Amino acid sequence: MARIMCLQDMDIRRANMITEAQYRSIDKPTLVVWTSHDPTATPAEGAQIADMIPGAKYMVMNKCGHWPQYEDAPLFNKAHLAFLQGESLDGIPGVRA
């Protein structure tokens, strides 16, 4: 699974890549959700993305793989609803401001 991206044509992949400048230009509230057991990317990669987005919140959902919305729906929904309603994410497991 970790090497699945090698099956894509590089021109197709390049067209879908977001540059650091593009991440840094995001000026809307952003919640970056990552998981602890995703086979395609580590939590450190998620943190790096969140760090490039000004003011972004970062959340790691522990014991989840590639489908956190199914693997821990209650936590996923709680975090998203709080974020979308402009409420504090304090106390939600895995959230880093």
Short mmCIF file of the N, C-alpha and C atoms (twelve columns), coordinates in Angstrom:
data_MODEL
# 
_entry.id   MODEL 
# 
loop_
_atom_site.group_PDB 
_atom_site.id 
_atom_site.type_symbol 
_atom_site.label_atom_id 
_atom_site.label_alt_id 
_atom_site.label_comp_id 
_atom_site.label_asym_id 
_atom_site.label_seq_id 
_atom_site.Cartn_x 
_atom_site.Cartn_y 
_atom_site.Cartn_z 
_atom_site.pdbx_PDB_model_num 
ATOM 1   N N  . MET A 1  0.812   -1.198 0.000   1 
ATOM 2   C CA . MET A 1  0.000   0.000  0.000   1 
ATOM 3   C C  . MET A 1  0.856   1.264  0.000   1 
ATOM 4   N N  . ALA A 2  1.961   1.247  0.723   1 
ATOM 5   C CA . ALA A 2  2.793   2.443  0.829   1 
ATOM 6   C C  . ALA A 2  3.363   2.870  -0.517  1 
ATOM 7   N N  . ARG A 3  3.407   1.976  -1.474  1 
ATOM 8   C CA . ARG A 3  3.999   2.309  -2.773  1 
ATOM 9   C C  . ARG A 3  2.959   2.466  -3.874  1 
ATOM 10  N N  . ILE A 4  1.715   2.595  -3.507  1 
ATOM 11  C CA . ILE A 4  0.647   2.661  -4.507  1 
ATOM 12  C C  . ILE A 4  0.793   3.870  -5.435  1 
ATOM 13  N N  . MET A 5  1.337   4.973  -4.910  1 
ATOM 14  C CA . MET A 5  1.469   6.172  -5.736  1 
ATOM 15  C C  . MET A 5  2.442   5.961  -6.890  1 
ATOM 16  N N  . CYS A 6  3.330   4.984  -6.800  1 
ATOM 17  C CA . CYS A 6  4.265   4.736  -7.896  1 
ATOM 18  C C  . CYS A 6  3.536   4.258  -9.148  1 
ATOM 19  N N  . LEU A 7  2.297   3.832  -8.990  1 
ATOM 20  C CA . LEU A 7  1.527   3.358  -10.134 1 
ATOM 21  C C  . LEU A 7  0.929   4.496  -10.948 1 
ATOM 22  N N  . GLN A 8  0.914   5.690  -10.387 1 
ATOM 23  C CA . GLN A 8  0.373   6.830  -11.118 1 
ATOM 24  C C  . GLN A 8  1.446   7.446  -12.005 1 
ATOM 25  N N  . ASP A 9  1.017   7.942  -13.107 1 
ATOM 26  C CA . ASP A 9  1.895   8.677  -14.001 1 
ATOM 27  C C  . ASP A 9  2.332   9.969  -13.304 1 
ATOM 28  N N  . MET A 10 3.618   10.318 -13.378 1 
ATOM 29  C CA . MET A 10 4.136   11.488 -12.675 1 
ATOM 30  C C  . MET A 10 3.481   12.778 -13.136 1 
ATOM 31  N N  . ASP A 11 3.131   12.898 -14.401 1 
ATOM 32  C CA . ASP A 11 2.464   14.113 -14.875 1 
ATOM 33  C C  . ASP A 11 1.099   14.279 -14.219 1 
ATOM 34  N N  . ILE A 12 0.404   13.177 -14.014 1 
ATOM 35  C CA . ILE A 12 -0.891  13.232 -13.329 1 
ATOM 36  C C  . ILE A 12 -0.682  13.614 -11.870 1 
ATOM 37  N N  . ARG A 13 0.284   13.007 -11.215 1 
ATOM 38  C CA . ARG A 13 0.566   13.327 -9.811  1 
ATOM 39  C C  . ARG A 13 0.968   14.782 -9.657  1 
ATOM 40  N N  . ARG A 14 1.835   15.271 -10.530 1 
ATOM 41  C CA . ARG A 14 2.330   16.644 -10.436 1 
ATOM 42  C C  . ARG A 14 1.183   17.648 -10.552 1 
ATOM 43  N N  . ALA A 15 0.224   17.357 -11.400 1 
ATOM 44  C CA . ALA A 15 -0.915  18.265 -11.577 1 
ATOM 45  C C  . ALA A 15 -1.765  18.374 -10.318 1 
ATOM 46  N N  . ASN A 16 -1.703  17.379 -9.452  1 
ATOM 47  C CA . ASN A 16 -2.506  17.378 -8.231  1 
ATOM 48  C C  . ASN A 16 -1.719  17.761 -6.980  1 
ATOM 49  N N  . MET A 17 -0.450  18.059 -7.118  1 
ATOM 50  C CA . MET A 17 0.368   18.425 -5.963  1 
ATOM 51  C C  . MET A 17 0.155   19.889 -5.613  1 
ATOM 52  N N  . ILE A 18 0.132   20.162 -4.330  1 
ATOM 53  C CA . ILE A 18 -0.001  21.533 -3.849  1 
ATOM 54  C C  . ILE A 18 1.382   21.988 -3.406  1 
ATOM 55  N N  . THR A 19 1.796   23.156 -3.862  1 
ATOM 56  C CA . THR A 19 3.121   23.663 -3.518  1 
ATOM 57  C C  . THR A 19 3.106   24.302 -2.132  1 
ATOM 58  N N  . GLU A 20 4.292   24.480 -1.577  1 
ATOM 59  C CA . GLU A 20 4.396   25.157 -0.284  1 
ATOM 60  C C  . GLU A 20 3.809   26.561 -0.367  1 
ATOM 61  N N  . ALA A 21 4.072   27.265 -1.451  1 
ATOM 62  C CA . ALA A 21 3.524   28.616 -1.614  1 
ATOM 63  C C  . ALA A 21 1.995   28.589 -1.618  1 
ATOM 64  N N  . GLN A 22 1.414   27.585 -2.243  1 
ATOM 65  C CA . GLN A 22 -0.044  27.478 -2.254  1 
ATOM 66  C C  . GLN A 22 -0.585  27.193 -0.856  1 
ATOM 67  N N  . TYR A 23 0.081   26.299 -0.121  1 
ATOM 68  C CA . TYR A 23 -0.346  26.058 1.270   1 
ATOM 69  C C  . TYR A 23 -0.257  27.349 2.075   1 
ATOM 70  N N  . ARG A 24 0.849   28.069 1.937   1 
ATOM 71  C CA . ARG A 24 1.060   29.292 2.716   1 
ATOM 72  C C  . ARG A 24 0.079   30.398 2.336   1 
ATOM 73  N N  . SER A 25 -0.518  30.311 1.165   1 
ATOM 74  C CA . SER A 25 -1.458  31.350 0.726   1 
ATOM 75  C C  . SER A 25 -2.886  31.115 1.227   1 
ATOM 76  N N  . ILE A 26 -3.139  29.996 1.866   1 
ATOM 77  C CA . ILE A 26 -4.486  29.720 2.379   1 
ATOM 78  C C  . ILE A 26 -4.784  30.714 3.494   1 
ATOM 79  N N  . ASP A 27 -5.867  31.448 3.340   1 
ATOM 80  C CA . ASP A 27 -6.198  32.475 4.333   1 
ATOM 81  C C  . ASP A 27 -7.565  32.250 4.981   1 
ATOM 82  N N  . LYS A 28 -8.010  31.036 4.967   1 
ATOM 83  C CA . LYS A 28 -9.284  30.660 5.590   1 
ATOM 84  C C  . LYS A 28 -8.999  29.719 6.760   1 
ATOM 85  N N  . PRO A 29 -9.892  29.677 7.744   1 
ATOM 86  C CA . PRO A 29 -9.712  28.725 8.838   1 
ATOM 87  C C  . PRO A 29 -9.575  27.304 8.289   1 
ATOM 88  N N  . THR A 30 -8.593  26.588 8.790   1 
ATOM 89  C CA . THR A 30 -8.283  25.263 8.255   1 
ATOM 90  C C  . THR A 30 -8.055  24.270 9.387   1 
ATOM 91  N N  . LEU A 31 -8.686  23.114 9.257   1 
ATOM 92  C CA . LEU A 31 -8.441  21.996 10.165  1 
ATOM 93  C C  . LEU A 31 -7.820  20.880 9.337   1 
ATOM 94  N N  . VAL A 32 -6.579  20.554 9.636   1 
ATOM 95  C CA . VAL A 32 -5.892  19.457 8.961   1 
ATOM 96  C C  . VAL A 32 -6.066  18.218 9.838   1 
ATOM 97  N N  . VAL A 33 -6.742  17.210 9.309   1 
ATOM 98  C CA . VAL A 33 -6.972  15.971 10.048  1 
ATOM 99  C C  . VAL A 33 -6.081  14.885 9.470   1 
ATOM 100 N N  . TRP A 34 -5.336  14.231 10.342  1 
ATOM 101 C CA . TRP A 34 -4.432  13.157 9.945   1 
ATOM 102 C C  . TRP A 34 -4.724  11.953 10.817  1 
ATOM 103 N N  . THR A 35 -4.110  10.834 10.503  1 
ATOM 104 C CA . THR A 35 -4.311  9.641  11.316  1 
ATOM 105 C C  . THR A 35 -2.967  9.026  11.698  1 
ATOM 106 N N  . SER A 36 -2.994  8.253  12.759  1 
ATOM 107 C CA . SER A 36 -1.753  7.651  13.256  1 
ATOM 108 C C  . SER A 36 -1.322  6.417  12.469  1 
ATOM 109 N N  . HIS A 37 -2.252  5.809  11.741  1 
ATOM 110 C CA . HIS A 37 -1.933  4.546  11.068  1 
ATOM 111 C C  . HIS A 37 -2.254  4.550  9.567   1 
ATOM 112 N N  . ASP A 38 -2.219  5.709  8.947   1 
ATOM 113 C CA . ASP A 38 -2.447  5.766  7.501   1 
ATOM 114 C C  . ASP A 38 -1.223  5.184  6.798   1 
ATOM 115 N N  . PRO A 39 -1.402  4.202  5.932   1 
ATOM 116 C CA . PRO A 39 -0.249  3.592  5.272   1 
ATOM 117 C C  . PRO A 39 0.391   4.473  4.204   1 
ATOM 118 N N  . THR A 40 -0.238  5.590  3.854   1 
ATOM 119 C CA . THR A 40 0.288   6.416  2.770   1 
ATOM 120 C C  . THR A 40 1.077   7.624  3.243   1 
ATOM 121 N N  . ALA A 41 0.942   8.030  4.510   1 
ATOM 122 C CA . ALA A 41 1.638   9.221  4.993   1 
ATOM 123 C C  . ALA A 41 1.689   9.215  6.519   1 
ATOM 124 N N  . THR A 42 2.776   9.723  7.066   1 
ATOM 125 C CA . THR A 42 2.967   9.731  8.515   1 
ATOM 126 C C  . THR A 42 2.358   10.981 9.149   1 
ATOM 127 N N  . PRO A 43 2.109   10.946 10.459  1 
ATOM 128 C CA . PRO A 43 1.634   12.147 11.148  1 
ATOM 129 C C  . PRO A 43 2.599   13.326 11.012  1 
ATOM 130 N N  . ALA A 44 3.884   13.048 10.892  1 
ATOM 131 C CA . ALA A 44 4.857   14.131 10.706  1 
ATOM 132 C C  . ALA A 44 4.599   14.878 9.400   1 
ATOM 133 N N  . GLU A 45 4.178   14.159 8.370   1 
ATOM 134 C CA . GLU A 45 3.854   14.810 7.096   1 
ATOM 135 C C  . GLU A 45 2.621   15.695 7.251   1 
ATOM 136 N N  . GLY A 46 1.645   15.225 7.996   1 
ATOM 137 C CA . GLY A 46 0.460   16.036 8.258   1 
ATOM 138 C C  . GLY A 46 0.805   17.293 9.030   1 
ATOM 139 N N  . ALA A 47 1.682   17.162 10.027  1 
ATOM 140 C CA . ALA A 47 2.108   18.321 10.814  1 
ATOM 141 C C  . ALA A 47 2.840   19.327 9.940   1 
ATOM 142 N N  . GLN A 48 3.641   18.825 9.019   1 
ATOM 143 C CA . GLN A 48 4.368   19.716 8.109   1 
ATOM 144 C C  . GLN A 48 3.389   20.514 7.245   1 
ATOM 145 N N  . ILE A 49 2.354   19.863 6.767   1 
ATOM 146 C CA . ILE A 49 1.340   20.564 5.969   1 
ATOM 147 C C  . ILE A 49 0.631   21.602 6.829   1 
ATOM 148 N N  . ALA A 50 0.211   21.201 8.028   1 
ATOM 149 C CA . ALA A 50 -0.485  22.135 8.915   1 
ATOM 150 C C  . ALA A 50 0.393   23.334 9.251   1 
ATOM 151 N N  . ASP A 51 1.688   23.101 9.430   1 
ATOM 152 C CA . ASP A 51 2.607   24.189 9.758   1 
ATOM 153 C C  . ASP A 51 2.751   25.193 8.622   1 
ATOM 154 N N  . MET A 52 2.503   24.777 7.402   1 
ATOM 155 C CA . MET A 52 2.601   25.695 6.261   1 
ATOM 156 C C  . MET A 52 1.363   26.571 6.112   1 
ATOM 157 N N  . ILE A 53 0.242   26.169 6.698   1 
ATOM 158 C CA . ILE A 53 -1.009  26.911 6.544   1 
ATOM 159 C C  . ILE A 53 -1.157  27.859 7.728   1 
ATOM 160 N N  . PRO A 54 -1.162  29.163 7.480   1 
ATOM 161 C CA . PRO A 54 -1.247  30.116 8.587   1 
ATOM 162 C C  . PRO A 54 -2.468  29.867 9.479   1 
ATOM 163 N N  . GLY A 55 -2.193  29.700 10.771  1 
ATOM 164 C CA . GLY A 55 -3.268  29.545 11.743  1 
ATOM 165 C C  . GLY A 55 -3.993  28.215 11.730  1 
ATOM 166 N N  . ALA A 56 -3.505  27.252 10.976  1 
ATOM 167 C CA . ALA A 56 -4.206  25.968 10.864  1 
ATOM 168 C C  . ALA A 56 -4.214  25.223 12.190  1 
ATOM 169 N N  . LYS A 57 -5.287  24.504 12.430  1 
ATOM 170 C CA . LYS A 57 -5.381  23.555 13.534  1 
ATOM 171 C C  . LYS A 57 -4.986  22.194 12.968  1 
ATOM 172 N N  . TYR A 58 -4.361  21.382 13.804  1 
ATOM 173 C CA . TYR A 58 -3.898  20.067 13.367  1 
ATOM 174 C C  . TYR A 58 -4.396  19.018 14.339  1 
ATOM 175 N N  . MET A 59 -4.926  17.937 13.795  1 
ATOM 176 C CA . MET A 59 -5.482  16.869 14.614  1 
ATOM 177 C C  . MET A 59 -4.997  15.524 14.094  1 
ATOM 178 N N  . VAL A 60 -4.497  14.698 15.009  1 
ATOM 179 C CA . VAL A 60 -4.136  13.324 14.668  1 
ATOM 180 C C  . VAL A 60 -5.147  12.413 15.341  1 
ATOM 181 N N  . MET A 61 -5.829  11.616 14.534  1 
ATOM 182 C CA . MET A 61 -6.780  10.650 15.073  1 
ATOM 183 C C  . MET A 61 -6.045  9.336  15.292  1 
ATOM 184 N N  . ASN A 62 -5.853  9.002  16.559  1 
ATOM 185 C CA . ASN A 62 -5.108  7.795  16.923  1 
ATOM 186 C C  . ASN A 62 -5.899  6.538  16.617  1 
ATOM 187 N N  . LYS A 63 -5.163  5.496  16.313  1 
ATOM 188 C CA . LYS A 63 -5.729  4.175  16.019  1 
ATOM 189 C C  . LYS A 63 -6.628  4.186  14.784  1 
ATOM 190 N N  . CYS A 64 -6.425  5.155  13.917  1 
ATOM 191 C CA . CYS A 64 -7.181  5.214  12.659  1 
ATOM 192 C C  . CYS A 64 -6.205  5.087  11.498  1 
ATOM 193 N N  . GLY A 65 -6.700  4.550  10.392  1 
ATOM 194 C CA . GLY A 65 -5.905  4.411  9.187   1 
ATOM 195 C C  . GLY A 65 -6.307  5.458  8.169   1 
ATOM 196 N N  . HIS A 66 -6.756  5.014  7.025   1 
ATOM 197 C CA . HIS A 66 -7.064  5.923  5.924   1 
ATOM 198 C C  . HIS A 66 -8.512  6.420  5.926   1 
ATOM 199 N N  . TRP A 67 -9.358  5.887  6.791   1 
ATOM 200 C CA . TRP A 67 -10.781 6.237  6.786   1 
ATOM 201 C C  . TRP A 67 -11.263 6.645  8.180   1 
ATOM 202 N N  . PRO A 68 -10.732 7.720  8.763   1 
ATOM 203 C CA . PRO A 68 -11.107 8.082  10.134  1 
ATOM 204 C C  . PRO A 68 -12.583 8.418  10.295  1 
ATOM 205 N N  . GLN A 69 -13.216 8.871  9.226   1 
ATOM 206 C CA . GLN A 69 -14.643 9.202  9.312   1 
ATOM 207 C C  . GLN A 69 -15.493 7.965  9.572   1 
ATOM 208 N N  . TYR A 70 -14.956 6.793  9.277   1 
ATOM 209 C CA . TYR A 70 -15.641 5.531  9.574   1 
ATOM 210 C C  . TYR A 70 -15.041 4.847  10.804  1 
ATOM 211 N N  . GLU A 71 -13.717 4.947  10.938  1 
ATOM 212 C CA . GLU A 71 -13.020 4.231  12.005  1 
ATOM 213 C C  . GLU A 71 -13.297 4.810  13.393  1 
ATOM 214 N N  . ASP A 72 -13.523 6.105  13.460  1 
ATOM 215 C CA . ASP A 72 -13.900 6.755  14.725  1 
ATOM 216 C C  . ASP A 72 -14.832 7.913  14.401  1 
ATOM 217 N N  . ALA A 73 -16.003 7.576  13.882  1 
ATOM 218 C CA . ALA A 73 -16.974 8.589  13.456  1 
ATOM 219 C C  . ALA A 73 -17.346 9.565  14.569  1 
ATOM 220 N N  . PRO A 74 -17.566 9.123  15.816  1 
ATOM 221 C CA . PRO A 74 -17.938 10.090 16.857  1 
ATOM 222 C C  . PRO A 74 -16.882 11.188 17.060  1 
ATOM 223 N N  . LEU A 75 -15.604 10.813 17.111  1 
ATOM 224 C CA . LEU A 75 -14.553 11.808 17.290  1 
ATOM 225 C C  . LEU A 75 -14.410 12.677 16.046  1 
ATOM 226 N N  . PHE A 76 -14.431 12.069 14.887  1 
ATOM 227 C CA . PHE A 76 -14.334 12.801 13.625  1 
ATOM 228 C C  . PHE A 76 -15.441 13.849 13.538  1 
ATOM 229 N N  . ASN A 77 -16.668 13.434 13.813  1 
ATOM 230 C CA . ASN A 77 -17.809 14.350 13.732  1 
ATOM 231 C C  . ASN A 77 -17.734 15.440 14.788  1 
ATOM 232 N N  . LYS A 78 -17.349 15.082 15.999  1 
ATOM 233 C CA . LYS A 78 -17.247 16.071 17.081  1 
ATOM 234 C C  . LYS A 78 -16.255 17.171 16.708  1 
ATOM 235 N N  . ALA A 79 -15.092 16.780 16.220  1 
ATOM 236 C CA . ALA A 79 -14.067 17.758 15.854  1 
ATOM 237 C C  . ALA A 79 -14.523 18.634 14.698  1 
ATOM 238 N N  . HIS A 80 -15.095 18.032 13.682  1 
ATOM 239 C CA . HIS A 80 -15.521 18.809 12.521  1 
ATOM 240 C C  . HIS A 80 -16.670 19.752 12.850  1 
ATOM 241 N N  . LEU A 81 -17.637 19.273 13.593  1 
ATOM 242 C CA . LEU A 81 -18.755 20.147 13.956  1 
ATOM 243 C C  . LEU A 81 -18.283 21.319 14.806  1 
ATOM 244 N N  . ALA A 82 -17.419 21.060 15.776  1 
ATOM 245 C CA . ALA A 82 -16.889 22.146 16.599  1 
ATOM 246 C C  . ALA A 82 -16.132 23.149 15.735  1 
ATOM 247 N N  . PHE A 83 -15.287 22.660 14.842  1 
ATOM 248 C CA . PHE A 83 -14.508 23.541 13.974  1 
ATOM 249 C C  . PHE A 83 -15.424 24.371 13.075  1 
ATOM 250 N N  . LEU A 84 -16.374 23.724 12.437  1 
ATOM 251 C CA . LEU A 84 -17.264 24.428 11.507  1 
ATOM 252 C C  . LEU A 84 -18.176 25.431 12.204  1 
ATOM 253 N N  . GLN A 85 -18.475 25.181 13.473  1 
ATOM 254 C CA . GLN A 85 -19.327 26.094 14.232  1 
ATOM 255 C C  . GLN A 85 -18.513 27.153 14.978  1 
ATOM 256 N N  . GLY A 86 -17.206 27.148 14.765  1 
ATOM 257 C CA . GLY A 86 -16.347 28.144 15.388  1 
ATOM 258 C C  . GLY A 86 -16.146 27.941 16.875  1 
ATOM 259 N N  . GLU A 87 -16.386 26.736 17.354  1 
ATOM 260 C CA . GLU A 87 -16.221 26.433 18.772  1 
ATOM 261 C C  . GLU A 87 -14.779 26.017 19.060  1 
ATOM 262 N N  . SER A 88 -14.427 26.059 20.325  1 
ATOM 263 C CA . SER A 88 -13.092 25.652 20.753  1 
ATOM 264 C C  . SER A 88 -12.880 24.158 20.504  1 
ATOM 265 N N  . LEU A 89 -11.677 23.822 20.096  1 
ATOM 266 C CA . LEU A 89 -11.305 22.418 19.930  1 
ATOM 267 C C  . LEU A 89 -10.562 21.894 21.154  1 
ATOM 268 N N  . ASP A 90 -10.454 22.748 22.182  1 
ATOM 269 C CA . ASP A 90 -9.809  22.320 23.424  1 
ATOM 270 C C  . ASP A 90 -10.539 21.107 23.978  1 
ATOM 271 N N  . GLY A 91 -9.788  20.144 24.423  1 
ATOM 272 C CA . GLY A 91 -10.377 18.952 25.011  1 
ATOM 273 C C  . GLY A 91 -10.705 17.856 24.017  1 
ATOM 274 N N  . ILE A 92 -10.590 18.140 22.730  1 
ATOM 275 C CA . ILE A 92 -10.816 17.101 21.724  1 
ATOM 276 C C  . ILE A 92 -9.493  16.358 21.533  1 
ATOM 277 N N  . PRO A 93 -9.490  15.053 21.752  1 
ATOM 278 C CA . PRO A 93 -8.240  14.281 21.674  1 
ATOM 279 C C  . PRO A 93 -7.535  14.441 20.328  1 
ATOM 280 N N  . GLY A 94 -6.223  14.655 20.390  1 
ATOM 281 C CA . GLY A 94 -5.404  14.698 19.190  1 
ATOM 282 C C  . GLY A 94 -5.255  16.054 18.544  1 
ATOM 283 N N  . VAL A 95 -5.939  17.084 19.063  1 
ATOM 284 C CA . VAL A 95 -5.885  18.409 18.430  1 
ATOM 285 C C  . VAL A 95 -4.702  19.204 18.963  1 
ATOM 286 N N  . ARG A 96 -3.969  19.785 18.036  1 
ATOM 287 C CA . ARG A 96 -2.882  20.709 18.353  1 
ATOM 288 C C  . ARG A 96 -3.243  22.046 17.733  1 
ATOM 289 N N  . ALA A 97 -3.172  23.094 18.497  1 
ATOM 290 C CA . ALA A 97 -3.516  24.432 17.974  1 
ATOM 291 C C  . ALA A 97 -2.403  24.969 17.106  1 
# 
